Short mmCIF file of C-alpha atoms in Angstrom, two decimals:
data_model
loop_
_atom_site.label_atom_id
_atom_site.label_comp_id
_atom_site.label_asym_id
_atom_site.label_seq_id
_atom_site.Cartn_x
_atom_site.Cartn_y
_atom_site.Cartn_z
CA MET Y 1 145.06 129.73 78.83
CA ARG Y 2 144.12 125.97 78.87
CA LEU Y 3 144.35 126.05 82.73
CA VAL Y 4 141.98 128.96 82.94
CA THR Y 5 139.59 127.27 80.63
CA PHE Y 6 139.66 124.08 82.56
CA LEU Y 7 139.01 125.92 85.87
CA LEU Y 8 136.13 127.73 84.29
CA LEU Y 9 134.51 124.54 82.92
CA SER Y 10 135.04 122.92 86.33
CA CYS Y 11 133.21 125.67 88.10
CA VAL Y 12 130.38 125.49 85.59
CA PHE Y 13 130.11 121.75 86.18
CA LEU Y 14 130.02 122.15 89.99
CA VAL Y 15 127.43 124.87 89.88
CA ALA Y 16 125.15 122.73 87.61
CA ALA Y 17 125.58 119.63 89.78
CA SER Y 18 124.74 121.74 92.95
CA SER Y 19 121.69 123.20 91.20
CA GLU Y 20 120.43 119.84 90.14
CA LYS Y 21 120.88 118.44 93.68
CA LEU Y 22 119.07 121.50 95.16
CA PHE Y 23 116.38 121.14 92.72
CA ALA Y 24 115.90 117.40 93.59
CA ILE Y 25 115.73 118.17 97.31
CA THR Y 26 113.29 121.03 96.81
CA GLN Y 27 111.21 118.83 94.51
CA SER Y 28 111.13 116.02 97.10
CA PHE Y 29 110.10 118.49 99.78
CA ASN Y 30 107.35 119.92 97.66
CA ASP Y 31 106.06 116.39 96.88
CA CYS Y 32 105.45 115.74 100.57
CA LEU Y 33 101.79 115.74 101.83
CA PRO Y 34 100.97 118.72 104.15
CA ASN Y 35 100.64 118.25 107.88
CA ARG Y 36 96.86 118.78 107.64
CA ILE Y 37 94.30 117.59 105.11
CA ILE Y 38 91.10 119.69 105.38
CA GLY Y 39 87.73 119.72 103.43
CA GLU Y 40 86.87 117.71 100.37
CA VAL Y 41 89.99 116.33 98.68
CA ASN Y 42 90.59 113.98 95.87
CA TRP Y 43 93.73 111.91 95.30
CA LEU Y 44 94.24 110.91 91.66
CA SER Y 45 96.95 108.54 90.32
CA GLY Y 46 97.69 111.12 87.65
CA ASP Y 47 98.84 113.47 90.31
CA GLY Y 48 101.84 111.34 91.17
CA VAL Y 49 102.84 109.50 94.27
CA LYS Y 50 101.62 110.78 97.65
CA HIS Y 51 104.72 111.07 99.86
CA VAL Y 52 104.23 110.97 103.61
CA CYS Y 53 107.31 112.66 105.10
CA GLY Y 54 106.27 113.48 108.68
CA ARG Y 55 103.00 113.37 110.54
CA THR Y 56 99.89 114.07 108.38
CA VAL Y 57 96.48 114.20 109.79
CA GLN Y 58 93.16 114.40 107.92
CA GLU Y 59 90.94 116.65 109.90
CA GLY Y 60 87.38 115.99 108.99
CA GLY Y 61 85.84 116.50 105.55
CA LEU Y 62 85.81 113.77 102.85
CA LEU Y 63 88.93 112.25 101.23
CA THR Y 64 88.36 110.30 98.04
CA ILE Y 65 91.28 108.13 96.92
CA HIS Y 66 91.06 106.96 93.33
CA PRO Y 67 92.30 103.67 91.77
CA GLY Y 68 96.01 103.49 91.20
CA VAL Y 69 97.11 105.92 93.87
CA ARG Y 70 100.36 105.06 95.72
CA VAL Y 71 100.99 106.39 99.18
CA VAL Y 72 104.68 106.07 100.14
CA PHE Y 73 105.97 106.64 103.69
CA GLN Y 74 109.36 107.92 104.61
CA GLU Y 75 111.00 106.47 107.69
CA GLY Y 76 109.20 107.51 110.97
CA SER Y 77 106.28 109.02 109.15
CA SER Y 78 102.56 108.52 109.99
CA LEU Y 79 99.16 109.19 108.35
CA GLU Y 80 95.98 109.52 110.37
CA PHE Y 81 92.56 109.52 108.61
CA ALA Y 82 90.17 111.29 111.01
CA GLY Y 83 87.51 112.27 108.47
CA GLY Y 84 85.43 110.61 105.86
CA VAL Y 85 87.36 108.24 103.52
CA ASN Y 86 86.33 106.61 100.25
CA ALA Y 87 89.33 104.58 99.10
CA PHE Y 88 87.99 102.75 96.00
CA GLY Y 89 90.74 101.00 93.97
CA ARG Y 90 90.10 98.35 91.39
CA GLU Y 91 91.38 94.85 90.91
CA ASP Y 92 93.52 95.92 88.04
CA SER Y 93 94.51 99.20 89.67
CA PRO Y 94 94.61 98.93 93.50
CA ILE Y 95 95.43 101.64 95.91
CA VAL Y 96 98.89 100.90 97.60
CA PHE Y 97 100.27 102.01 100.94
CA GLU Y 98 103.98 101.12 101.29
CA ALA Y 99 107.32 102.39 102.56
CA ASP Y 100 110.20 104.03 100.94
CA GLY Y 101 112.72 101.58 102.23
CA ASP Y 102 112.77 99.51 105.47
CA GLY Y 103 111.99 102.25 107.99
CA SER Y 104 109.12 102.40 110.36
CA TRP Y 105 105.75 103.94 109.42
CA SER Y 106 102.13 103.77 110.48
CA VAL Y 107 98.68 104.53 109.28
CA GLY Y 108 95.49 104.86 111.28
CA PHE Y 109 91.77 105.38 110.76
CA SER Y 110 90.04 107.27 113.62
CA ALA Y 111 86.92 109.12 112.42
CA ILE Y 112 84.12 109.46 114.98
CA ASN Y 113 81.16 110.56 112.88
CA GLU Y 114 82.23 110.06 109.30
CA LYS Y 115 82.03 106.73 107.49
CA GLN Y 116 85.09 105.18 106.06
CA SER Y 117 85.21 102.63 103.13
CA LEU Y 118 88.22 100.79 101.69
CA SER Y 119 88.05 98.52 98.63
CA TRP Y 120 90.97 97.05 96.58
CA VAL Y 121 93.60 98.44 98.92
CA HIS Y 122 96.97 96.85 99.41
CA PHE Y 123 99.20 97.51 102.52
CA ILE Y 124 102.63 96.38 101.96
CA ASN Y 125 104.95 95.43 104.87
CA PRO Y 126 103.43 97.84 107.52
CA LYS Y 127 105.91 98.31 110.46
CA ARG Y 128 103.12 98.83 112.96
CA PRO Y 129 99.55 97.36 113.17
CA ILE Y 130 97.11 99.20 110.89
CA ASP Y 131 94.98 100.97 113.46
CA PHE Y 132 91.21 101.22 113.07
CA SER Y 133 89.48 103.15 115.88
CA SER Y 134 86.78 104.80 113.75
CA TYR Y 135 83.16 104.11 114.58
CA THR Y 136 82.04 102.71 111.29
CA VAL Y 137 84.43 101.14 108.65
CA GLU Y 138 83.71 98.89 105.72
CA ILE Y 139 86.68 96.96 104.34
CA LYS Y 140 86.46 94.88 101.19
CA ASP Y 141 89.06 93.24 98.92
CA VAL Y 142 91.94 94.41 101.12
CA THR Y 143 95.34 92.77 101.29
CA VAL Y 144 98.01 93.05 103.94
CA SER Y 145 101.33 91.42 103.11
CA GLY Y 146 104.27 91.33 105.44
CA GLY Y 147 104.91 93.17 108.67
CA TYR Y 148 101.98 93.65 111.01
CA GLY Y 149 98.21 93.06 110.60
CA MET Y 150 95.22 95.10 111.70
CA GLU Y 151 93.83 96.27 115.02
CA PHE Y 152 90.29 97.41 115.65
CA GLY Y 153 88.86 99.53 118.48
CA SER Y 154 85.46 99.73 119.86
CA GLY Y 155 83.55 100.54 116.66
CA LYS Y 156 81.50 98.65 114.13
CA TYR Y 157 83.25 97.00 111.29
CA VAL Y 158 82.46 94.93 108.12
CA LEU Y 159 85.20 92.87 106.65
CA SER Y 160 84.78 91.10 103.33
CA LYS Y 161 87.33 89.39 101.20
CA VAL Y 162 90.28 90.35 103.29
CA SER Y 163 93.58 88.55 102.90
CA LEU Y 164 96.45 88.73 105.40
CA ASN Y 165 99.94 87.36 105.21
CA VAL Y 166 101.73 88.99 108.05
CA LEU Y 167 104.86 88.30 110.08
CA SER Y 168 104.33 89.91 113.51
CA GLY Y 169 101.57 90.33 116.11
CA ASP Y 170 97.94 89.30 115.63
CA ALA Y 171 96.72 89.12 111.98
CA LEU Y 172 93.56 90.62 113.28
CA GLY Y 173 93.07 92.01 116.86
CA PHE Y 174 89.72 93.22 118.06
CA TYR Y 175 89.41 95.35 121.19
CA GLY Y 176 85.87 95.84 122.31
CA SER Y 177 84.74 95.71 118.61
CA VAL Y 178 81.62 94.54 116.91
CA ALA Y 179 82.63 93.00 113.51
CA ASP Y 180 80.86 91.08 110.70
CA ILE Y 181 83.42 89.02 108.81
CA ASP Y 182 82.92 87.26 105.47
CA ASN Y 183 85.60 85.39 103.37
CA LEU Y 184 88.62 86.11 105.42
CA GLU Y 185 91.91 84.47 104.40
CA ILE Y 186 94.92 84.35 106.82
CA LYS Y 187 98.25 82.86 105.82
CA SER Y 188 100.46 84.19 108.63
CA LYS Y 189 103.05 81.77 109.70
CA GLY Y 190 104.96 84.30 111.85
CA ALA Y 191 101.99 85.89 113.52
CA LEU Y 192 101.15 85.29 117.13
CA SER Y 193 97.71 84.29 116.14
CA GLY Y 194 95.05 84.55 113.48
CA VAL Y 195 92.08 86.36 115.01
CA SER Y 196 92.19 87.63 118.71
CA LEU Y 197 89.33 89.08 120.69
CA TYR Y 198 89.94 91.38 123.69
CA ASP Y 199 87.61 93.48 125.97
CA ARG Y 200 84.51 91.55 125.06
CA ALA Y 201 84.92 92.06 121.37
CA ARG Y 202 82.21 90.21 119.31
CA ILE Y 203 82.50 89.07 115.72
CA ARG Y 204 80.15 87.15 113.34
CA ASP Y 205 82.42 84.95 111.17
CA ARG Y 206 80.44 83.68 108.12
CA GLN Y 207 83.31 82.07 106.15
CA SER Y 208 86.97 82.19 106.83
CA VAL Y 209 90.23 80.23 106.01
CA VAL Y 210 92.92 80.55 108.67
#
């Protein structure tokens, strides 16, 4: 009788453990961002962490990212912003992009017609350069720490109060870009260089500490 009871309890325990693991896997899968982001979308900190699990592309529309939002990348994942973006954090509640572990991840901004604005945003240990190939981007109070810096394509960019402490590549690389820079701080001992200009890129640097 005791043996039968023991076996029954063991079965109940195994079923419960399996159900809990299945729920965790399902929950993790359901928390992933979709492959496509379309239309007018708001990301709020109260909605929980935004998990990037594969390749997610914003296709036009307007994405508003509110203060305190955390975007966490799984290994090998990428996020491409190809529409309008208003990422407005606060000093006491920044927007954070970071990895779930040490795996590679990437983020890019590539809108053609829509304006993109970032303020009080922290990029933590990006494994590839943060790519800006949009036509118009305003970047203010943005920090990049660890990993790679930023690369800019042939658009028009405004950078103000940007701080970079990166370990690889150029802290800032401009490729045919036109940029207005104010109050740039670079503390990148491991980077190849601070600011590099390629393909006739032009910048107006009003005040920087490199």
